[in-house]
PDB file of C-alpha atoms in Angstrom:
ATOM      1  CA  MET A1055     152.310  -7.238-231.009  1.00 47.00           C
ATOM      2  CA  PHE A1056     149.869 -10.015-232.205  1.00 50.00           C
ATOM      3  CA  LYS A1057     147.417  -7.824-234.072  1.00 53.00           C
ATOM      4  CA  GLY A1058     147.793  -9.874-237.143  1.00 52.00           C
ATOM      5  CA  LEU A1059     146.362 -13.112-235.695  1.00 53.00           C
ATOM      6  CA  GLY A1060     142.836 -11.670-235.799  1.00 56.00           C
ATOM      7  CA  GLY A1061     142.903 -12.144-239.498  1.00 60.00           C
ATOM      8  CA  LEU A1062     143.786 -15.699-238.955  1.00 64.00           C
ATOM      9  CA  GLY A1063     140.590 -16.261-237.129  1.00 68.00           C
ATOM     10  CA  ASP A1064     138.611 -14.842-240.063  1.00 79.00           C
ATOM     11  CA  MET A1065     140.499 -17.136-242.631  1.00 80.00           C
ATOM     12  CA  SER A1066     139.631 -19.988-240.307  1.00 83.00           C
ATOM     13  CA  LYS A1067     136.042 -19.150-240.534  1.00 82.00           C
ATOM     14  CA  MET A1068     136.126 -18.624-244.155  1.00 81.00           C
ATOM     15  CA  MET A1069     137.819 -22.079-244.747  1.00 85.00           C
ATOM     16  CA  LYS A1070     135.334 -23.902-242.512  1.00 84.00           C
ATOM     17  CA  ALA A1071     132.383 -22.010-244.474  1.00 81.00           C
ATOM     18  CA  ALA A1072     134.075 -23.214-247.802  1.00 82.00           C
ATOM     19  CA  GLN A1073     133.989 -27.004-246.836  1.00 87.00           C
ATOM     20  CA  GLU A1074     130.853 -26.479-245.401  1.00 84.00           C
ATOM     21  CA  MET A1075     129.544 -25.430-248.946  1.00 81.00           C
ATOM     22  CA  GLN A1076     131.357 -27.929-250.470  1.00 86.00           C
ATOM     23  CA  SER A1077     129.596 -30.712-248.620  1.00 87.00           C
ATOM     24  CA  LYS A1078     126.460 -29.116-249.162  1.00 84.00           C
ATOM     25  CA  MET A1079     127.401 -29.083-253.088  1.00 84.00           C
ATOM     26  CA  ALA A1080     128.252 -32.502-252.911  1.00 88.00           C
ATOM     27  CA  GLN A1081     124.818 -33.359-251.180  1.00 87.00           C
ATOM     28  CA  ILE A1082     122.535 -31.160-253.473  1.00 87.00           C
ATOM     29  CA  GLN A1083     124.259 -33.237-256.268  1.00 87.00           C
ATOM     30  CA  GLU A1084     123.090 -36.595-254.756  1.00 90.00           C
ATOM     31  CA  ASP A1085     119.628 -35.222-254.078  1.00 90.00           C
ATOM     32  CA  LEU A1086     119.220 -33.970-257.863  1.00 92.00           C
ATOM     33  CA  ALA A1087     120.335 -37.127-259.020  1.00 92.00           C
ATOM     34  CA  SER A1088     117.555 -39.059-256.919  1.00 94.00           C
ATOM     35  CA  ILE A1089     114.799 -36.250-257.515  1.00 95.00           C
ATOM     36  CA  THR A1090     112.422 -37.118-260.321  1.00 95.00           C
ATOM     37  CA  VAL A1091     110.126 -34.816-262.505  1.00 96.00           C
ATOM     38  CA  THR A1092     107.558 -35.850-264.896  1.00 97.00           C
ATOM     39  CA  GLY A1093     106.948 -33.817-267.991  1.00 97.00           C
ATOM     40  CA  GLU A1094     104.033 -34.564-270.206  1.00 97.00           C
ATOM     41  CA  SER A1095     102.344 -33.825-273.454  1.00 96.00           C
ATOM     42  CA  GLY A1096      99.200 -34.742-275.427  1.00 95.00           C
ATOM     43  CA  ALA A1097      97.065 -34.183-272.082  1.00 95.00           C
ATOM     44  CA  GLY A1098      98.900 -36.931-270.448  1.00 96.00           C
ATOM     45  CA  LEU A1099      99.119 -39.347-273.265  1.00 96.00           C
ATOM     46  CA  VAL A1100     102.828 -39.193-273.405  1.00 97.00           C
ATOM     47  CA  LYS A1101     104.916 -38.775-270.029  1.00 97.00           C
ATOM     48  CA  ALA A1102     108.634 -38.510-269.684  1.00 97.00           C
ATOM     49  CA  THR A1103     110.493 -38.883-266.363  1.00 97.00           C
ATOM     50  CA  ALA A1104     113.975 -37.519-265.659  1.00 96.00           C
ATOM     51  CA  THR A1105     116.061 -36.901-262.687  1.00 95.00           C
ATOM     52  CA  ALA A1106     116.454 -33.067-261.596  1.00 94.00           C
ATOM     53  CA  LYS A1107     119.708 -33.431-262.956  1.00 92.00           C
ATOM     54  CA  GLY A1108     117.950 -33.581-266.487  1.00 92.00           C
ATOM     55  CA  GLU A1109     118.751 -37.284-266.888  1.00 94.00           C
ATOM     56  CA  LEU A1110     116.013 -39.038-269.015  1.00 95.00           C
ATOM     57  CA  THR A1111     114.810 -42.222-266.962  1.00 96.00           C
ATOM     58  CA  GLY A1112     111.647 -43.370-268.365  1.00 96.00           C
ATOM     59  CA  LEU A1113     108.969 -42.776-271.108  1.00 96.00           C
ATOM     60  CA  ASP A1114     105.402 -43.712-270.829  1.00 97.00           C
ATOM     61  CA  ILE A1115     103.088 -44.093-273.887  1.00 96.00           C
ATOM     62  CA  ASP A1116      99.417 -44.428-274.173  1.00 96.00           C
ATOM     63  CA  PRO A1117      99.036 -47.093-276.599  1.00 95.00           C
ATOM     64  CA  SER A1118      96.041 -45.385-278.257  1.00 94.00           C
ATOM     65  CA  ILE A1119      98.358 -42.787-280.150  1.00 92.00           C
ATOM     66  CA  PHE A1120     100.157 -46.062-282.049  1.00 90.00           C
ATOM     67  CA  VAL A1121      98.704 -44.979-285.438  1.00 91.00           C
ATOM     68  CA  ALA A1122     100.888 -45.557-288.538  1.00 90.00           C
ATOM     69  CA  SER A1123      99.140 -42.679-290.142  1.00 94.00           C
ATOM     70  CA  GLU A1124     100.167 -40.432-287.037  1.00 92.00           C
ATOM     71  CA  LYS A1125     103.688 -41.251-286.582  1.00 93.00           C
ATOM     72  CA  GLU A1126     105.059 -38.058-286.954  1.00 94.00           C
ATOM     73  CA  VAL A1127     102.420 -36.673-284.409  1.00 94.00           C
ATOM     74  CA  VAL A1128     103.519 -39.287-281.789  1.00 93.00           C
ATOM     75  CA  GLU A1129     107.212 -38.296-282.276  1.00 94.00           C
ATOM     76  CA  ASP A1130     106.538 -34.663-281.832  1.00 96.00           C
ATOM     77  CA  LEU A1131     104.336 -35.792-278.394  1.00 96.00           C
ATOM     78  CA  ILE A1132     107.403 -37.613-277.282  1.00 96.00           C
ATOM     79  CA  LEU A1133     109.829 -34.861-278.092  1.00 96.00           C
ATOM     80  CA  ALA A1134     107.223 -32.513-276.193  1.00 97.00           C
ATOM     81  CA  ALA A1135     107.167 -34.816-273.034  1.00 97.00           C
ATOM     82  CA  ILE A1136     111.043 -34.827-273.007  1.00 97.00           C
ATOM     83  CA  LYS A1137     111.301 -31.154-273.284  1.00 97.00           C
ATOM     84  CA  ASP A1138     108.841 -30.586-270.391  1.00 97.00           C
ATOM     85  CA  ALA A1139     110.447 -32.972-268.575  1.00 97.00           C
ATOM     86  CA  GLN A1140     114.036 -31.239-268.848  1.00 96.00           C
ATOM     87  CA  SER A1141     112.398 -28.008-268.277  1.00 96.00           C
ATOM     88  CA  ARG A1142     110.961 -28.940-264.962  1.00 96.00           C
ATOM     89  CA  ALA A1143     114.243 -30.856-264.021  1.00 96.00           C
ATOM     90  CA  SER A1144     116.043 -27.389-264.636  1.00 95.00           C
ATOM     91  CA  GLU A1145     113.374 -25.655-262.489  1.00 95.00           C
ATOM     92  CA  ARG A1146     113.713 -28.007-259.755  1.00 95.00           C
ATOM     93  CA  ALA A1147     117.154 -27.880-259.785  1.00 92.00           C
ATOM     94  CA  GLN A1148     117.258 -24.057-259.456  1.00 91.00           C
ATOM     95  CA  SER A1149     114.656 -24.407-256.707  1.00 91.00           C
ATOM     96  CA  GLU A1150     117.074 -26.779-254.992  1.00 88.00           C
ATOM     97  CA  MET A1151     119.967 -24.475-255.372  1.00 85.00           C
ATOM     98  CA  LYS A1152     118.195 -21.429-254.098  1.00 87.00           C
ATOM     99  CA  LYS A1153     117.598 -23.438-251.054  1.00 84.00           C
ATOM    100  CA  ILE A1154     121.187 -24.212-250.464  1.00 79.00           C
ATOM    101  CA  THR A1155     122.478 -20.582-251.101  1.00 79.00           C
ATOM    102  CA  GLU A1156     119.758 -19.091-248.399  1.00 81.00           C
ATOM    103  CA  GLU A1157     120.766 -21.912-246.141  1.00 78.00           C
ATOM    104  CA  LEU A1158     124.501 -20.704-246.543  1.00 73.00           C
ATOM    105  CA  GLY A1159     123.686 -16.907-246.575  1.00 75.00           C
ATOM    106  CA  LEU A1160     125.071 -16.381-250.060  1.00 70.00           C
ATOM    107  CA  PRO A1161     123.450 -13.508-252.402  1.00 69.00           C
ATOM    108  CA  ALA A1162     120.378 -14.280-254.087  1.00 63.00           C
ATOM    109  CA  GLY A1163     121.094 -15.099-257.810  1.00 62.00           C
ATOM    110  CA  MET A1164     124.649 -16.098-257.074  1.00 60.00           C
ATOM    111  CA  ASN A1165     125.503 -18.975-259.595  1.00 59.00           C
ATOM    112  CA  LEU A1166     127.175 -21.742-257.945  1.00 55.00           C
ATOM    113  CA  PRO A1167     129.204 -23.868-259.962  1.00 54.00           C
ATOM    114  CA  PHE A1168     127.069 -26.398-261.961  1.00 47.00           C
TER     115      PHE A1168
END
């Protein structure tokens, strides 16, 4: 008579799992905003710091590269350091997402919404 109620139990489990995933996703968003990575160029003459979300938070430039005739080289080094930081941020974000998908038992390579 109540055979259909078994499906409701499964639905309840699915809802709970979805809520757990949602809270973990919110937590990972917070974590990515607080994790920092540093990219560099010119053997460390220029360093760019960014959050794992890719937001640039700082630049550290060795004063020895400030030579007027080398302006374009300096600009290239700055851009390279920023790109390196962004690349490292993306890699770190993917690494953190992989941890979450494994914790939740989701298939590898599943793209979560962000």
